[in-house]
Amino acid sequence: IGVDILTYNNSIMLKALLEDLLRQTRKPDEIIVVDNASCDNTNSIVKSFQNTYYVKLKENIGSAGGYYIGLKRACEHNDFVWILDDDMAVEENALEILEQWWSALEQRDKKLGVVRSWVGKATPPNNPTKIDCFAWRGTFISRKVILDIGLPWKQYFLYAEDKEYAYRIIKHRYSMFIIPGSKINEKRMEDKLKFTLLGKEKVFYKDEFRFYYSFRNHIDLYLKYNKFYQLFTLFCYAFKVSFFFLFIKKDRGIGTIKAIFNGIWDGLRANLGKNPKYLPYFG
């Protein structure tokens, strides 16, 4: 089992994650860290851990490009890959439980494609539950599936490439399950903007580039897979977000609305790749 971690300017959380992996009751056979051109001390942190393969990229190629490289490398030496973000906290038996459930589920499902850790502090279901989509973090996938369906779409750069990958897995008739006993948690939440409206908490992205890539890629994805209901709901969401930033969060309004509509326009035209007008500046 290989662990594929994508990181960018987050060495403190990355170090904690690597320490969590060393404490696993079922230790990974290899840890691959793909560094999306960090300018902090990520290099020295990673090299202080044994059995870790480090890939330092010359430029930030986004989550899509980073996971493309990580999964490709992981398939060269491992039968399974566990995919993690650099800001995850991992319970010490999380990997062991995934491996055990994979073996159990495979006995009755010969087209098993993915099992996934439970992410977050909400109450999980009691038993493994079928899913039809996933995010990268916590996903445990077999080498066989990756070789069959291919690698992530690099041209998405950031956002929705994991959803596209899940759609591809389903299209190839593989099944996917969430495993409640394998638990991980997300630490970093500063990229979200939270507020309360009419007694309900709302959460939106904080940065313009996130809105741009998310809307652009989801529109392209839904058009490619003929997901017209999802496309309609996305346009409704775009209206809701635009209303919020125009009338409630006015200090961010014009730039955010422009990013949303630029994303929509480029998504409709399938104008993909890394947009120099919307470069990521998180870290």
XYZ file of C-alpha atoms in Angstrom:
283
model
C 0.000 0.000 0.000
C 1.322 3.400 -1.000
C 0.131 6.723 0.423
C -0.119 9.629 -2.032
C 0.046 13.096 -0.432
C -0.167 16.391 -2.290
C 1.244 19.412 -0.472
C 1.770 23.121 -0.954
C 3.308 25.506 1.607
C 1.897 23.592 4.575
C 4.920 21.974 6.194
C 3.623 22.077 9.777
C 0.451 20.110 9.012
C 2.342 17.863 6.621
C 4.811 16.933 9.368
C 1.917 16.054 11.696
C 0.340 13.898 8.981
C 3.593 12.030 8.324
C 3.873 11.365 12.063
C 0.291 10.045 12.055
C 1.224 7.652 9.247
C 4.202 6.333 11.215
C 1.819 5.517 14.077
C -0.553 3.498 11.898
C -1.301 -0.028 13.098
C -0.891 -1.031 9.453
C 2.053 1.027 8.250
C 2.150 2.030 4.572
C 4.838 0.415 2.424
C 5.631 3.696 0.692
C 4.739 7.357 1.172
C 4.797 9.609 -1.902
C 4.809 13.354 -1.257
C 4.212 15.540 -4.313
C 5.211 19.129 -3.553
C 3.426 21.700 -5.719
C 6.401 24.116 -5.759
C 6.338 25.094 -2.076
C 8.584 27.905 -0.910
C 8.667 26.921 2.775
C 10.700 24.180 4.502
C 8.678 21.269 3.086
C 11.826 19.778 1.516
C 13.697 19.380 4.810
C 10.591 18.138 6.639
C 9.908 15.349 4.147
C 13.535 14.254 3.942
C 13.638 13.747 7.717
C 11.190 10.844 7.327
C 12.360 7.467 6.052
C 10.568 5.433 3.380
C 9.248 8.628 1.784
C 9.540 9.403 -1.927
C 9.642 13.150 -2.528
C 8.705 14.869 -5.789
C 9.406 18.623 -5.882
C 7.644 20.276 -8.818
C 9.078 23.365 -10.496
C 5.688 25.068 -10.661
C 2.281 24.686 -9.075
C 0.282 22.441 -11.412
C -2.759 22.267 -9.157
C -4.425 19.334 -7.475
C -5.247 17.709 -10.829
C -1.628 17.712 -12.021
C -0.252 16.850 -8.593
C -2.462 13.809 -8.124
C -1.776 12.762 -11.707
C 1.929 12.534 -10.844
C 1.374 10.981 -7.415
C -0.965 8.237 -8.615
C 1.284 7.446 -11.558
C 4.266 6.990 -9.231
C 2.267 5.018 -6.644
C 1.097 2.511 -9.280
C 4.682 1.629 -10.120
C 5.339 -0.051 -6.761
C 2.004 -0.621 -4.976
C -1.164 -2.653 -5.419
C -3.226 -0.026 -3.564
C -3.023 3.726 -3.062
C -4.434 5.748 -0.167
C -4.872 9.385 -1.200
C -4.524 12.166 1.375
C -4.339 15.958 1.489
C -1.561 17.532 3.555
C -3.970 18.949 6.168
C -5.473 15.669 7.386
C -5.367 14.175 10.875
C -5.495 10.384 10.630
C -6.623 7.983 13.362
C -4.041 5.299 14.058
C -6.111 2.352 12.760
C -7.553 4.128 9.708
C -5.444 2.336 7.104
C -5.762 -1.081 8.729
C -9.562 -0.809 8.731
C -9.602 0.169 5.045
C -7.466 -2.834 4.134
C -9.631 -5.202 6.185
C -12.862 -3.935 4.676
C -11.419 -4.103 1.185
C -10.728 -7.813 1.677
C -14.220 -8.408 3.092
C -16.079 -6.428 0.424
C -14.067 -7.954 -2.405
C -15.416 -11.373 -1.466
C -18.901 -10.319 -2.562
C -18.126 -7.574 -5.078
C -15.654 -8.539 -7.785
C -15.838 -5.051 -9.309
C -14.813 -3.245 -6.125
C -13.069 -0.025 -7.116
C -12.776 2.278 -4.109
C -13.188 2.282 -0.344
C -12.977 5.601 1.445
C -12.323 6.851 4.950
C -14.993 8.789 6.810
C -13.999 12.474 6.775
C -15.158 14.853 9.493
C -16.712 14.758 12.936
C -20.307 14.036 11.936
C -21.779 10.692 12.947
C -20.960 8.082 10.280
C -23.289 5.259 9.188
C -22.946 1.971 11.038
C -21.868 -0.113 8.051
C -20.033 0.389 4.741
C -22.296 2.368 2.442
C -22.204 2.628 -1.348
C -21.305 6.046 -2.753
C -21.369 7.510 -6.262
C -18.794 10.267 -5.807
C -15.756 11.155 -3.690
C -13.109 13.748 -2.915
C -9.439 12.741 -3.067
C -8.783 12.831 0.671
C -9.278 9.448 2.276
C -9.800 7.525 -0.963
C -8.276 4.019 -1.106
C -8.068 2.704 -4.664
C -6.554 -0.319 -6.331
C -3.793 -0.216 -8.915
C -5.986 -2.349 -11.160
C -8.651 0.348 -11.319
C -6.154 3.140 -12.014
C -4.580 1.186 -14.853
C -8.016 0.428 -16.262
C -9.539 3.918 -16.263
C -6.418 6.066 -16.490
C -5.090 9.012 -14.487
C -6.827 12.272 -13.448
C -7.484 15.004 -15.979
C -4.583 17.436 -15.594
C -6.357 20.146 -17.591
C -8.806 20.789 -14.727
C -5.900 22.181 -12.658
C -7.921 22.719 -9.490
C -11.313 21.350 -8.373
C -13.716 18.747 -9.817
C -11.012 16.414 -11.146
C -11.769 14.037 -8.251
C -15.495 14.094 -9.052
C -14.707 13.422 -12.720
C -12.537 10.491 -11.643
C -15.406 9.091 -9.575
C -17.755 9.428 -12.555
C -15.239 7.527 -14.668
C -15.027 4.752 -12.080
C -18.815 4.388 -12.013
C -18.928 4.435 -15.828
C -16.574 1.438 -15.819
C -19.017 -0.294 -13.425
C -16.763 -0.347 -10.389
C -18.388 0.043 -6.981
C -17.326 2.467 -4.242
C -17.948 2.384 -0.499
C -17.523 4.701 2.471
C -15.978 2.896 5.461
C -17.211 4.446 8.726
C -14.595 2.833 10.998
C -11.678 4.465 9.146
C -11.703 8.074 10.343
C -9.753 11.146 9.256
C -10.317 14.852 9.883
C -9.585 18.034 7.970
C -7.594 20.653 9.885
C -7.432 23.615 7.516
C -10.595 25.690 7.121
C -9.227 29.187 6.512
C -10.105 28.990 2.819
C -13.802 29.096 3.775
C -15.984 32.095 4.567
C -18.654 31.341 7.179
C -21.647 33.481 8.092
C -25.129 33.094 9.536
C -28.208 34.138 7.582
C -31.736 33.720 8.976
C -30.374 31.409 11.653
C -28.594 29.103 9.212
C -24.828 28.845 8.772
C -23.592 29.322 5.208
C -20.127 28.442 3.918
C -18.575 29.849 0.753
C -15.086 29.949 -0.703
C -13.055 32.956 0.366
C -10.817 33.348 -2.697
C -11.714 34.402 -6.231
C -9.525 31.765 -7.904
C -11.401 29.007 -6.086
C -14.741 30.231 -7.450
C -13.318 30.480 -10.952
C -11.915 26.934 -11.184
C -14.807 25.340 -9.316
C -17.509 26.796 -11.577
C -15.477 26.359 -14.767
C -14.599 22.725 -14.170
C -17.983 21.638 -12.849
C -19.738 23.118 -15.889
C -17.326 21.332 -18.225
C -17.758 18.105 -16.242
C -21.564 18.174 -16.234
C -21.674 18.919 -19.950
C -19.279 16.073 -20.773
C -21.264 13.569 -18.700
C -24.734 14.910 -19.609
C -25.529 15.802 -15.998
C -28.113 18.429 -16.877
C -29.898 18.507 -13.523
C -26.575 19.108 -11.754
C -25.818 21.805 -14.324
C -29.131 23.532 -13.551
C -28.500 23.443 -9.796
C -25.013 24.853 -10.373
C -26.453 27.859 -12.200
C -28.901 28.364 -9.332
C -26.010 28.223 -6.880
C -24.094 30.776 -8.969
C -27.053 33.150 -8.663
C -27.226 32.624 -4.880
C -23.510 33.207 -4.381
C -23.565 36.288 -6.609
C -26.485 37.707 -4.614
C -24.588 37.155 -1.370
C -21.427 38.903 -2.536
C -23.344 41.719 -4.212
C -25.623 42.628 -1.310
C -24.146 41.115 1.875
C -20.375 40.784 1.485
C -19.973 43.874 -0.661
C -16.235 44.343 -0.021
C -15.544 41.200 -2.085
C -18.455 41.544 -4.476
C -17.232 42.703 -7.873
C -14.100 40.530 -8.044
C -15.914 37.391 -6.867
C -18.861 37.824 -9.233
C -16.468 38.429 -12.110
C -14.562 35.230 -11.230
C -17.808 33.245 -11.154
C -18.977 34.460 -14.540
C -15.525 34.080 -16.099
C -15.533 30.503 -14.813
C -18.987 29.870 -16.248
C -18.001 31.314 -19.633
C -14.769 29.304 -19.838
C -16.594 26.162 -18.713
C -19.175 26.500 -21.456
C -16.341 26.910 -23.992
C -14.223 24.094 -22.476
C -11.415 26.624 -22.070
C -9.452 24.640 -19.499
C -5.957 24.533 -18.044
C -4.176 26.940 -15.689
C -5.516 30.472 -16.124
C -2.819 33.125 -15.481
C -5.551 35.530 -14.324
C -6.527 33.155 -11.504
C -3.353 31.788 -9.985
C -3.632 30.163 -6.552
C -2.160 32.182 -3.718
C -2.990 29.960 -0.742
C -0.291 28.637 1.519
